Amino acid sequence: MTSSQVINPATEELLTTVDLLDVAAVDDAVARAAAAQRKWCRLAPAERAAGLRAFAGVVDAHIDELAALEVANSGHPIAQAEWEAGHVRDVLQFYSATPERLSGKQIPVAGGLDVTFNEPLGVVGVITPWNFPMTIAAWGFAPALAAGNAVVLKPAEWTPLTTIRLGELAIASGLPEGLFQVLPGKGSVVGERFVTHPGVRKVVFTGSTEVGMRVMAGAAAQVKRVTLELGGKSANIVFDDCDLEKAAATAPYGVFDNAGQDCCARSRILVQRNVYDRFMELLEPAVKGVVVGDPTLRDTEMGPLVSRPHWESVVSYVPDGAPVAFRASAPEGPGFWFPPTVLTPQRTDRTVTEEIFGPVVTVLPFEDEADAIALANDTPYGLSGSIWTDNLSRAMRVSRAVESGNLSVNSHSSVRYNTPFGGFKQSGLGRELGPDAPLSFTETKNVFFAVEEL
Ligand code: NAD
């Protein structure tokens, strides 16, 4: 068995080593999951609901521990990490209502009774990225379990610790052994095995578009179900009729949260040309005011990047001579630090077209509404975005025209556990969260009961 080192990205200290599973271990885990699932799906709905509520309760009792672990493993600021652990609890609470509400339909037909059942798929494989380890895991495992499935989950190699702990807490809460298993390992081994194993009936993948395409192609061989949550290059569109002060004050947090390692990052700010100069004057102090530093401190707003390889990738987007308008400061010394950075490149520059996944934002001027929409849509991605305007009709027109799964008007909110989340175009396939997510972990079965006439 191989192992990998888990590094604290704020200090570069070794936290621990984690054993990486091989294919045989995955196959054993899938067999255990299948056995657990057969029993789980036969439990009374109220019993499954109670099991998920108990899991939520145990997560709630461990929020401080989970948050501290995420600070150490991922460099997330403590306040953000606490929110993330609380979000896991909330997602479990929300979907604990599912088992007792997952009703089918009774459809009027001639000659009998026709009903539909939402049958669980069986074993679901969830593959998560390193940027939001706990929350993205919960978006997969909570609705999948609620719909009567078992879950095997592979966390990202750099950030496995909170997910491993969630797997332990599931057992501690009384969920059956084997029902929810966390399987650390390489994407090319454990992740690929989820795709090729015939007993894994669906793969929920969150990560890069490149690997997502590979997962989808592999799943095709077995017509395996997939949900894909992939990359983004979202636009923050600022019209001249908006509250410009508020738009500028909030723009840094729409892109630099989690050090820009956020698939929803509004990493392209598009500003109407007649207010561009004023917007930049307002943006500069807002960017320089972002508090970057020790993630264990409560007033820290942005921590380090997750790893050295990722830091090197982000650095490559801002070489000497890059069109830097201004940037904030970041700590020096150990840790993968990169300051919030504002660029003013040409529209065709790779900083405008590629997902950087770091604290780097481009600002481009646009002429009018049509130009703003064309620019916003000029990307293979379509995950998120914001529209700043005080004109209601314009807000309606632009939010319908932007090809993106999650938009917010006069704010940067995008993820709530009770509303659907997912991408257009190459940002993904399917939706997570919201009231309908459990249905994507079921097959609809239609049964007709013939009724003899007297
Ligand atoms: P990644 O694609 O490198 O890895 C994601 C996961 O896939 C990891 O667990 C990895 O081990 C695994 N993996 C790698 N190769 C695999 C293979 N051949 N088969 C199966 N699994 C494999 O992505 P990352 O660098 O961890 O995450 C960053 C990316 O994730 C960004 O592009 C970001 O936009 C995206 N993301 C999207 C969302 C969303 O909801 N749309 C959310 C978070 C992150």
Short mmCIF file of C-alpha atoms and ligand atoms in Angstrom, two decimals:
data_model
loop_
_atom_site.label_atom_id
_atom_site.label_comp_id
_atom_site.label_asym_id
_atom_site.label_seq_id
_atom_site.Cartn_x
_atom_site.Cartn_y
_atom_site.Cartn_z
CA MET A 1 0.00 0.00 0.00
CA THR A 2 1.34 3.45 -0.87
CA SER A 3 0.85 6.55 1.23
CA SER A 4 0.81 10.29 0.67
CA GLN A 5 1.98 13.17 2.80
CA VAL A 6 -0.55 15.72 3.95
CA ILE A 7 0.97 19.19 4.27
CA ASN A 8 -0.28 22.29 6.12
CA PRO A 9 -0.32 24.89 3.31
CA ALA A 10 0.13 27.84 5.69
CA THR A 11 3.30 26.46 7.29
CA GLU A 12 4.51 23.73 4.88
CA GLU A 13 4.73 21.39 7.90
CA LEU A 14 3.91 17.71 7.53
CA LEU A 15 0.55 17.02 9.19
CA THR A 16 0.31 13.28 8.68
CA THR A 17 0.57 10.55 6.08
CA VAL A 18 -2.47 8.82 4.67
CA ASP A 19 -2.56 5.31 3.20
CA LEU A 20 -3.75 5.20 -0.39
CA LEU A 21 -6.02 2.32 -1.33
CA ASP A 22 -5.48 0.00 -4.27
CA VAL A 23 -8.03 -1.50 -6.65
CA ALA A 24 -8.52 -4.65 -4.55
CA ALA A 25 -9.36 -2.53 -1.49
CA VAL A 26 -11.89 -0.55 -3.53
CA ASP A 27 -13.52 -3.77 -4.74
CA ASP A 28 -13.82 -5.02 -1.14
CA ALA A 29 -15.35 -1.70 -0.09
CA VAL A 30 -17.88 -1.80 -2.94
CA ALA A 31 -18.91 -5.32 -1.90
CA ARG A 32 -19.43 -4.16 1.70
CA ALA A 33 -21.35 -1.12 0.47
CA ALA A 34 -23.64 -3.27 -1.69
CA ALA A 35 -24.46 -5.50 1.29
CA ALA A 36 -25.14 -2.49 3.53
CA GLN A 37 -27.30 -0.84 0.87
CA ARG A 38 -29.59 -3.85 0.53
CA LYS A 39 -30.46 -3.56 4.22
CA TRP A 40 -30.56 0.26 4.30
CA CYS A 41 -33.08 0.57 1.49
CA ARG A 42 -35.42 -1.88 3.23
CA LEU A 43 -35.52 0.09 6.48
CA ALA A 44 -38.67 2.07 7.15
CA PRO A 45 -38.37 5.59 5.73
CA ALA A 46 -38.63 7.07 9.23
CA GLU A 47 -35.70 4.94 10.39
CA ARG A 48 -33.50 6.18 7.54
CA ALA A 49 -34.57 9.73 8.30
CA ALA A 50 -33.64 9.27 11.95
CA GLY A 51 -30.25 7.85 10.92
CA LEU A 52 -29.44 10.94 8.86
CA ARG A 53 -30.63 13.27 11.64
CA ALA A 54 -28.38 11.43 14.09
CA PHE A 55 -25.43 11.85 11.69
CA ALA A 56 -26.22 15.58 11.44
CA GLY A 57 -26.28 15.77 15.23
CA VAL A 58 -22.85 14.16 15.58
CA VAL A 59 -21.41 16.50 12.91
CA ASP A 60 -22.88 19.43 14.86
CA ALA A 61 -21.12 18.24 18.01
CA HIS A 62 -17.78 18.13 16.12
CA ILE A 63 -17.90 21.43 14.25
CA ASP A 64 -14.91 22.86 16.10
CA GLU A 65 -12.83 19.76 15.48
CA LEU A 66 -13.75 19.54 11.79
CA ALA A 67 -13.08 23.24 11.28
CA ALA A 68 -9.66 23.07 12.95
CA LEU A 69 -8.78 20.09 10.76
CA GLU A 70 -9.76 22.02 7.60
CA VAL A 71 -7.74 25.04 8.68
CA ALA A 72 -4.68 22.81 9.08
CA ASN A 73 -5.17 20.69 5.96
CA SER A 74 -6.57 23.25 3.48
CA GLY A 75 -5.55 26.63 4.91
CA HIS A 76 -9.15 27.85 5.03
CA PRO A 77 -9.67 30.76 7.42
CA ILE A 78 -11.23 29.52 10.66
CA ALA A 79 -14.53 31.40 10.26
CA GLN A 80 -14.98 29.95 6.78
CA ALA A 81 -14.07 26.43 7.95
CA GLU A 82 -16.66 26.65 10.75
CA TRP A 83 -19.28 27.68 8.18
CA GLU A 84 -18.31 24.69 6.03
CA ALA A 85 -18.67 22.19 8.89
CA GLY A 86 -22.03 23.74 9.80
CA HIS A 87 -23.06 23.47 6.17
CA VAL A 88 -22.41 19.70 6.24
CA ARG A 89 -24.77 19.45 9.21
CA ASP A 90 -27.38 21.57 7.40
CA VAL A 91 -27.18 19.50 4.21
CA LEU A 92 -27.69 16.32 6.25
CA GLN A 93 -30.61 17.90 8.11
CA PHE A 94 -32.21 19.06 4.87
CA TYR A 95 -32.00 15.64 3.21
CA SER A 96 -33.04 13.79 6.36
CA ALA A 97 -36.56 14.83 5.30
CA THR A 98 -36.18 12.99 1.98
CA PRO A 99 -36.84 9.36 2.93
CA GLU A 100 -40.34 10.21 4.12
CA ARG A 101 -41.11 12.50 1.17
CA LEU A 102 -39.67 10.60 -1.79
CA SER A 103 -43.07 9.70 -3.14
CA GLY A 104 -43.78 8.46 -6.64
CA LYS A 105 -46.85 9.18 -8.72
CA GLN A 106 -50.16 7.52 -9.35
CA ILE A 107 -51.01 8.06 -13.00
CA PRO A 108 -54.55 7.65 -14.36
CA VAL A 109 -54.62 4.88 -17.00
CA ALA A 110 -57.22 2.53 -18.43
CA GLY A 111 -57.60 -1.02 -17.08
CA GLY A 112 -55.84 -0.73 -13.76
CA LEU A 113 -53.59 1.20 -11.45
CA ASP A 114 -50.30 2.78 -12.53
CA VAL A 115 -47.74 3.90 -9.99
CA THR A 116 -44.13 4.99 -10.09
CA PHE A 117 -41.44 4.17 -7.55
CA ASN A 118 -38.17 6.05 -7.02
CA GLU A 119 -35.81 3.11 -6.66
CA PRO A 120 -32.32 3.68 -5.26
CA LEU A 121 -29.45 3.04 -7.68
CA GLY A 122 -27.37 0.90 -5.29
CA VAL A 123 -23.77 1.96 -4.64
CA VAL A 124 -22.84 5.52 -5.61
CA GLY A 125 -19.21 6.66 -6.05
CA VAL A 126 -18.43 10.26 -5.12
CA ILE A 127 -15.12 11.85 -6.22
CA THR A 128 -14.30 15.22 -4.65
CA PRO A 129 -11.76 17.99 -5.34
CA TRP A 130 -9.47 19.69 -2.82
CA ASN A 131 -10.98 23.16 -2.75
CA PHE A 132 -14.04 22.56 -0.52
CA PRO A 133 -13.46 19.04 0.80
CA MET A 134 -16.26 18.77 3.36
CA THR A 135 -19.06 20.67 1.71
CA ILE A 136 -18.75 19.10 -1.74
CA ALA A 137 -18.56 15.64 -0.15
CA ALA A 138 -21.84 16.33 1.67
CA TRP A 139 -23.57 17.49 -1.52
CA GLY A 140 -22.96 13.98 -2.87
CA PHE A 141 -23.30 11.67 0.11
CA ALA A 142 -26.28 13.26 1.91
CA PRO A 143 -28.89 13.09 -0.90
CA ALA A 144 -27.51 9.75 -2.13
CA LEU A 145 -27.91 8.14 1.30
CA ALA A 146 -31.29 9.79 1.74
CA ALA A 147 -32.53 8.19 -1.49
CA GLY A 148 -31.58 4.74 -0.19
CA ASN A 149 -28.12 4.28 -1.66
CA ALA A 150 -24.73 3.38 -0.17
CA VAL A 151 -21.81 5.71 -0.85
CA VAL A 152 -18.11 5.17 -1.45
CA LEU A 153 -16.25 8.49 -1.49
CA LYS A 154 -12.77 9.35 -2.70
CA PRO A 155 -11.41 12.64 -1.35
CA ALA A 156 -8.69 14.59 -3.16
CA GLU A 157 -5.14 13.48 -2.34
CA TRP A 158 -4.09 16.87 -0.88
CA THR A 159 -7.09 17.33 1.43
CA PRO A 160 -8.47 14.03 2.75
CA LEU A 161 -8.56 14.67 6.50
CA THR A 162 -12.00 16.18 7.14
CA THR A 163 -13.67 13.69 4.81
CA ILE A 164 -11.98 10.76 6.57
CA ARG A 165 -13.25 12.19 9.87
CA LEU A 166 -16.79 12.50 8.47
CA GLY A 167 -16.64 8.80 7.58
CA GLU A 168 -15.76 8.01 11.21
CA LEU A 169 -18.50 10.28 12.52
CA ALA A 170 -21.05 8.48 10.34
CA ILE A 171 -20.21 5.23 12.11
CA ALA A 172 -20.21 6.95 15.50
CA SER A 173 -23.69 8.28 14.78
CA GLY A 174 -24.99 4.75 14.30
CA LEU A 175 -25.18 4.50 10.51
CA PRO A 176 -24.52 0.89 9.45
CA GLU A 177 -20.95 -0.21 8.74
CA GLY A 178 -20.22 -0.12 5.03
CA LEU A 179 -23.02 2.28 4.15
CA PHE A 180 -20.77 5.34 3.85
CA GLN A 181 -17.09 4.62 3.32
CA VAL A 182 -14.31 7.13 2.68
CA LEU A 183 -11.61 5.63 0.46
CA PRO A 184 -8.46 7.78 0.18
CA GLY A 185 -6.43 7.14 -2.93
CA LYS A 186 -5.21 8.36 -6.26
CA GLY A 187 -7.62 9.54 -8.91
CA SER A 188 -5.99 7.22 -11.40
CA VAL A 189 -6.58 4.22 -9.08
CA VAL A 190 -9.55 4.68 -6.76
CA GLY A 191 -11.37 7.28 -8.88
CA GLU A 192 -10.93 5.26 -12.07
CA ARG A 193 -12.12 2.11 -10.31
CA PHE A 194 -15.38 3.87 -9.39
CA VAL A 195 -15.81 4.48 -13.11
CA THR A 196 -14.96 0.93 -14.22
CA HIS A 197 -16.51 -1.10 -11.35
CA PRO A 198 -19.85 -2.49 -12.55
CA GLY A 199 -21.19 -2.45 -8.97
CA VAL A 200 -20.85 1.34 -8.73
CA ARG A 201 -24.03 2.51 -10.44
CA LYS A 202 -23.40 6.22 -10.50
CA VAL A 203 -20.37 8.53 -10.25
CA VAL A 204 -20.68 12.03 -8.85
CA PHE A 205 -17.56 13.86 -9.91
CA THR A 206 -16.48 17.36 -8.91
CA GLY A 207 -13.20 18.63 -10.29
CA SER A 208 -11.56 19.83 -13.46
CA THR A 209 -13.34 19.74 -16.80
CA GLU A 210 -10.44 17.70 -18.20
CA VAL A 211 -10.85 14.84 -15.71
CA GLY A 212 -14.65 15.18 -15.83
CA MET A 213 -14.60 14.46 -19.56
CA ARG A 214 -12.54 11.36 -18.89
CA VAL A 215 -14.98 10.18 -16.20
CA MET A 216 -17.92 10.73 -18.55
CA ALA A 217 -16.22 8.85 -21.39
CA GLY A 218 -15.38 5.94 -19.07
CA ALA A 219 -18.90 5.85 -17.65
CA ALA A 220 -20.31 5.54 -21.17
CA ALA A 221 -18.90 2.01 -21.42
CA GLN A 222 -21.48 0.87 -18.86
CA VAL A 223 -24.09 3.58 -19.49
CA LYS A 224 -23.27 4.57 -15.93
CA ARG A 225 -25.05 7.62 -14.52
CA VAL A 226 -22.90 10.69 -13.88
CA THR A 227 -23.27 14.05 -12.26
CA LEU A 228 -20.41 16.39 -13.15
CA GLU A 229 -19.52 19.64 -11.40
CA LEU A 230 -16.58 21.09 -13.30
CA GLY A 231 -14.67 24.30 -13.86
CA GLY A 232 -15.78 27.90 -14.15
CA LYS A 233 -14.73 31.32 -15.41
CA SER A 234 -17.61 33.40 -14.19
CA ALA A 235 -18.37 37.03 -14.93
CA ASN A 236 -19.22 39.80 -12.50
CA ILE A 237 -21.05 42.31 -14.74
CA VAL A 238 -21.14 45.88 -13.44
CA PHE A 239 -23.55 48.25 -15.23
CA ASP A 240 -23.36 52.04 -14.95
CA ASP A 241 -26.76 52.24 -13.21
CA CYS A 242 -25.81 50.12 -10.16
CA ASP A 243 -24.66 51.04 -6.66
CA LEU A 244 -21.02 51.31 -7.81
CA GLU A 245 -19.62 51.67 -4.28
CA LYS A 246 -21.25 48.42 -3.20
CA ALA A 247 -20.29 46.61 -6.40
CA ALA A 248 -16.63 47.61 -5.92
CA ALA A 249 -16.58 46.89 -2.18
CA THR A 250 -17.94 43.36 -2.66
CA ALA A 251 -16.13 42.40 -5.88
CA PRO A 252 -12.97 41.15 -4.08
CA TYR A 253 -15.04 38.74 -2.01
CA GLY A 254 -16.77 37.46 -5.15
CA VAL A 255 -13.44 36.16 -6.40
CA PHE A 256 -10.84 36.03 -3.61
CA ASP A 257 -12.85 33.95 -1.11
CA ASN A 258 -11.02 30.68 -0.51
CA ALA A 259 -8.02 32.32 -2.21
CA GLY A 260 -9.90 32.18 -5.51
CA GLN A 261 -9.94 28.37 -5.36
CA ASP A 262 -13.65 28.38 -5.95
CA CYS A 263 -15.41 27.06 -9.04
CA CYS A 264 -17.89 29.96 -8.63
CA ALA A 265 -15.20 32.66 -8.42
CA ARG A 266 -16.22 35.75 -10.38
CA SER A 267 -12.79 35.89 -11.95
CA ARG A 268 -13.77 38.20 -14.83
CA ILE A 269 -15.06 41.60 -13.75
CA LEU A 270 -16.79 43.30 -16.70
CA VAL A 271 -17.42 47.02 -16.20
CA GLN A 272 -19.40 49.43 -18.40
CA ARG A 273 -16.85 51.70 -20.00
CA ASN A 274 -18.34 55.03 -18.83
CA VAL A 275 -17.89 54.02 -15.14
CA TYR A 276 -14.71 51.94 -15.57
CA ASP A 277 -12.26 54.53 -14.19
CA ARG A 278 -14.43 55.32 -11.17
CA PHE A 279 -14.94 51.59 -10.50
CA MET A 280 -11.17 50.98 -10.54
CA GLU A 281 -10.64 53.87 -8.08
CA LEU A 282 -13.15 52.23 -5.72
CA LEU A 283 -11.86 48.69 -6.30
CA GLU A 284 -8.25 49.45 -5.34
CA PRO A 285 -8.80 50.11 -1.61
CA ALA A 286 -11.27 47.22 -1.44
CA VAL A 287 -8.68 44.79 -2.84
CA LYS A 288 -5.89 46.19 -0.66
CA GLY A 289 -8.16 45.79 2.36
CA VAL A 290 -8.50 42.00 2.02
CA VAL A 291 -6.89 40.51 5.11
CA VAL A 292 -4.52 37.73 3.98
CA GLY A 293 -2.71 35.73 6.61
CA ASP A 294 -2.70 33.08 9.32
CA PRO A 295 -5.90 31.06 8.79
CA THR A 296 -6.18 30.26 12.48
CA LEU A 297 -6.89 33.93 13.23
CA ARG A 298 -10.52 34.96 13.31
CA ASP A 299 -10.15 38.21 11.33
CA THR A 300 -8.27 36.53 8.46
CA GLU A 301 -10.24 36.69 5.22
CA MET A 302 -7.93 34.78 2.89
CA GLY A 303 -5.42 32.01 3.57
CA PRO A 304 -2.72 30.41 1.41
CA LEU A 305 -3.10 28.37 -1.77
CA VAL A 306 -3.53 24.66 -1.18
CA SER A 307 -0.15 23.28 -2.31
CA ARG A 308 3.15 24.12 -3.94
CA PRO A 309 2.24 22.66 -7.37
CA HIS A 310 -0.95 24.70 -7.37
CA TRP A 311 0.96 27.82 -6.24
CA GLU A 312 3.35 27.33 -9.18
CA SER A 313 0.41 27.08 -11.56
CA VAL A 314 -1.14 30.34 -10.27
CA VAL A 315 2.23 32.15 -10.35
CA SER A 316 2.60 31.24 -14.04
CA TYR A 317 -0.40 33.47 -14.86
CA VAL A 318 1.28 36.59 -13.48
CA PRO A 319 4.79 36.69 -14.99
CA ASP A 320 7.03 39.77 -14.90
CA GLY A 321 5.47 42.41 -17.12
CA ALA A 322 1.91 41.17 -16.56
CA PRO A 323 -0.64 44.03 -16.68
CA VAL A 324 -1.07 44.30 -12.89
CA ALA A 325 -3.35 47.21 -11.96
CA PHE A 326 -2.85 46.72 -8.23
CA ARG A 327 -2.57 43.96 -5.66
CA ALA A 328 -2.95 43.38 -1.94
CA SER A 329 -0.21 42.06 0.30
CA ALA A 330 0.38 38.52 1.55
CA PRO A 331 2.73 36.99 4.13
CA GLU A 332 6.24 36.01 3.13
CA GLY A 333 8.19 32.99 4.29
CA PRO A 334 6.83 29.47 4.62
CA GLY A 335 3.39 28.78 3.16
CA PHE A 336 1.93 28.94 -0.33
CA TRP A 337 1.00 32.64 -0.26
CA PHE A 338 -0.19 34.65 -3.22
CA PRO A 339 -1.59 38.20 -2.91
CA PRO A 340 -5.00 39.16 -4.34
CA THR A 341 -4.09 40.51 -7.77
CA VAL A 342 -6.03 42.62 -10.29
CA LEU A 343 -5.07 42.42 -13.98
CA THR A 344 -6.21 44.56 -16.91
CA PRO A 345 -5.33 42.37 -19.93
CA GLN A 346 -6.68 42.15 -23.48
CA ARG A 347 -9.91 40.20 -24.01
CA THR A 348 -8.04 37.31 -25.64
CA ASP A 349 -5.38 36.89 -22.93
CA ARG A 350 -5.21 33.47 -21.27
CA THR A 351 -5.87 35.09 -17.89
CA VAL A 352 -9.29 36.01 -19.33
CA THR A 353 -10.04 32.65 -20.96
CA GLU A 354 -8.55 30.04 -18.58
CA GLU A 355 -9.61 29.07 -15.07
CA ILE A 356 -6.69 30.20 -12.85
CA PHE A 357 -8.24 28.96 -9.59
CA GLY A 358 -6.28 31.47 -7.54
CA PRO A 359 -6.64 35.06 -6.27
CA VAL A 360 -6.25 36.67 -9.69
CA VAL A 361 -9.04 38.68 -11.30
CA THR A 362 -9.19 40.37 -14.70
CA VAL A 363 -11.13 43.60 -15.27
CA LEU A 364 -12.39 44.40 -18.78
CA PRO A 365 -14.50 47.32 -20.01
CA PHE A 366 -17.65 46.74 -22.10
CA GLU A 367 -19.73 49.08 -24.26
CA ASP A 368 -23.41 48.19 -23.74
CA GLU A 369 -25.76 45.43 -22.61
CA ALA A 370 -25.30 43.33 -25.77
CA ASP A 371 -21.50 43.55 -25.48
CA ALA A 372 -21.65 42.57 -21.79
CA ILE A 373 -23.75 39.49 -22.54
CA ALA A 374 -21.53 38.45 -25.46
CA LEU A 375 -18.41 38.86 -23.33
CA ALA A 376 -19.90 36.99 -20.37
CA ASN A 377 -20.85 34.07 -22.64
CA ASP A 378 -17.54 34.00 -24.51
CA THR A 379 -16.26 30.98 -22.55
CA PRO A 380 -16.78 27.21 -22.64
CA TYR A 381 -17.82 27.43 -18.98
CA GLY A 382 -21.16 28.46 -17.47
CA LEU A 383 -21.27 27.96 -13.73
CA SER A 384 -21.91 31.17 -11.88
CA GLY A 385 -21.92 34.95 -12.15
CA SER A 386 -23.22 38.26 -10.82
CA ILE A 387 -25.10 41.17 -12.36
CA TRP A 388 -25.01 44.63 -10.81
CA THR A 389 -27.78 46.98 -11.94
CA ASP A 390 -30.64 48.94 -10.37
CA ASN A 391 -32.74 48.47 -13.51
CA LEU A 392 -35.13 45.57 -12.92
CA SER A 393 -35.82 44.95 -16.59
CA ARG A 394 -32.12 44.88 -17.39
CA ALA A 395 -31.53 42.49 -14.48
CA MET A 396 -34.19 40.18 -15.90
CA ARG A 397 -32.95 40.41 -19.49
CA VAL A 398 -29.30 39.84 -18.63
CA SER A 399 -29.91 37.04 -16.12
CA ARG A 400 -31.93 35.17 -18.75
CA ALA A 401 -29.28 35.77 -21.43
CA VAL A 402 -26.17 34.74 -19.51
CA GLU A 403 -25.52 31.02 -20.07
CA SER A 404 -24.85 29.99 -16.51
CA GLY A 405 -26.40 27.76 -13.86
CA ASN A 406 -26.18 30.10 -10.86
CA LEU A 407 -26.55 33.84 -11.06
CA SER A 408 -27.03 36.50 -8.44
CA VAL A 409 -28.23 40.05 -8.94
CA ASN A 410 -26.64 42.73 -6.75
CA SER A 411 -24.86 40.11 -4.64
CA HIS A 412 -22.41 37.24 -5.03
CA SER A 413 -24.34 34.45 -3.40
CA SER A 414 -24.50 31.15 -5.24
CA VAL A 415 -24.64 28.13 -2.97
CA ARG A 416 -27.51 27.36 -0.64
CA TYR A 417 -28.32 23.81 0.36
CA ASN A 418 -31.99 24.27 -0.55
CA THR A 419 -31.53 25.63 -4.09
CA PRO A 420 -30.15 23.77 -7.12
CA PHE A 421 -26.51 24.17 -8.06
CA GLY A 422 -24.67 23.19 -11.24
CA GLY A 423 -23.28 24.31 -14.54
CA PHE A 424 -24.21 25.04 -18.15
CA LYS A 425 -21.95 24.04 -21.03
CA GLN A 426 -18.59 22.55 -19.93
CA SER A 427 -19.15 23.50 -16.28
CA GLY A 428 -21.06 20.33 -15.71
CA LEU A 429 -23.96 17.99 -16.12
CA GLY A 430 -26.86 17.61 -13.70
CA ARG A 431 -27.63 19.54 -10.55
CA GLU A 432 -26.74 19.08 -6.91
CA LEU A 433 -28.50 20.46 -3.83
CA GLY A 434 -32.03 21.81 -3.75
CA PRO A 435 -35.23 19.82 -3.35
CA ASP A 436 -34.70 17.60 -6.41
CA ALA A 437 -31.15 16.31 -5.80
CA PRO A 438 -32.28 12.97 -4.29
CA LEU A 439 -34.13 12.13 -7.51
CA SER A 440 -30.81 12.05 -9.35
CA PHE A 441 -29.88 9.11 -7.10
CA THR A 442 -32.93 7.08 -8.11
CA GLU A 443 -34.36 5.30 -11.13
CA THR A 444 -38.03 5.78 -11.90
CA LYS A 445 -39.83 2.45 -12.03
CA ASN A 446 -43.30 2.34 -13.52
CA VAL A 447 -45.60 -0.50 -12.44
CA PHE A 448 -49.03 -1.21 -13.91
CA PHE A 449 -51.42 -3.35 -11.88
CA ALA A 450 -54.17 -4.80 -14.06
CA VAL A 451 -57.58 -4.65 -12.36
CA GLU A 452 -60.19 -7.15 -13.49
CA GLU A 453 -63.57 -5.64 -14.20
CA LEU A 454 -66.60 -7.38 -12.64
P1 NAD B 1 -9.12 17.33 -10.45
O1 NAD B 1 -9.97 17.09 -11.63
O2 NAD B 1 -7.65 17.29 -10.63
O3 NAD B 1 -9.43 16.25 -9.31
C1 NAD B 1 -10.72 16.08 -8.77
C2 NAD B 1 -10.81 14.68 -8.20
O4 NAD B 1 -10.74 13.73 -9.26
C3 NAD B 1 -9.69 14.32 -7.23
O5 NAD B 1 -10.23 13.56 -6.17
C4 NAD B 1 -8.77 13.48 -8.08
O6 NAD B 1 -8.00 12.55 -7.34
C5 NAD B 1 -9.77 12.75 -8.96
N1 NAD B 1 -9.24 12.20 -10.20
C6 NAD B 1 -8.10 12.58 -10.86
N2 NAD B 1 -7.93 11.81 -11.96
C7 NAD B 1 -8.97 10.95 -12.01
C8 NAD B 1 -9.36 9.94 -12.92
N3 NAD B 1 -8.64 9.64 -13.99
N4 NAD B 1 -10.52 9.26 -12.68
C9 NAD B 1 -11.28 9.57 -11.61
N5 NAD B 1 -10.96 10.51 -10.71
C10 NAD B 1 -9.81 11.20 -10.91
O7 NAD B 1 -9.62 18.71 -9.83
P2 NAD B 1 -9.04 19.50 -8.57
O8 NAD B 1 -7.77 20.16 -9.01
O9 NAD B 1 -9.04 18.63 -7.35
O10 NAD B 1 -10.18 20.59 -8.34
C11 NAD B 1 -10.19 21.81 -8.99
C12 NAD B 1 -11.22 21.81 -10.09
O11 NAD B 1 -12.48 21.44 -9.57
C13 NAD B 1 -11.43 23.17 -10.70
O12 NAD B 1 -11.51 23.07 -12.10
C14 NAD B 1 -12.76 23.63 -10.15
O13 NAD B 1 -13.44 24.56 -10.93
C15 NAD B 1 -13.49 22.34 -10.04
N6 NAD B 1 -14.58 22.46 -9.08
C16 NAD B 1 -15.87 22.50 -9.53
C17 NAD B 1 -16.92 22.63 -8.64
C18 NAD B 1 -18.34 22.67 -9.11
O14 NAD B 1 -19.21 22.48 -8.29
N7 NAD B 1 -18.60 22.89 -10.37
C19 NAD B 1 -16.65 22.71 -7.28
C20 NAD B 1 -15.33 22.67 -6.85
C21 NAD B 1 -14.30 22.54 -7.77
#
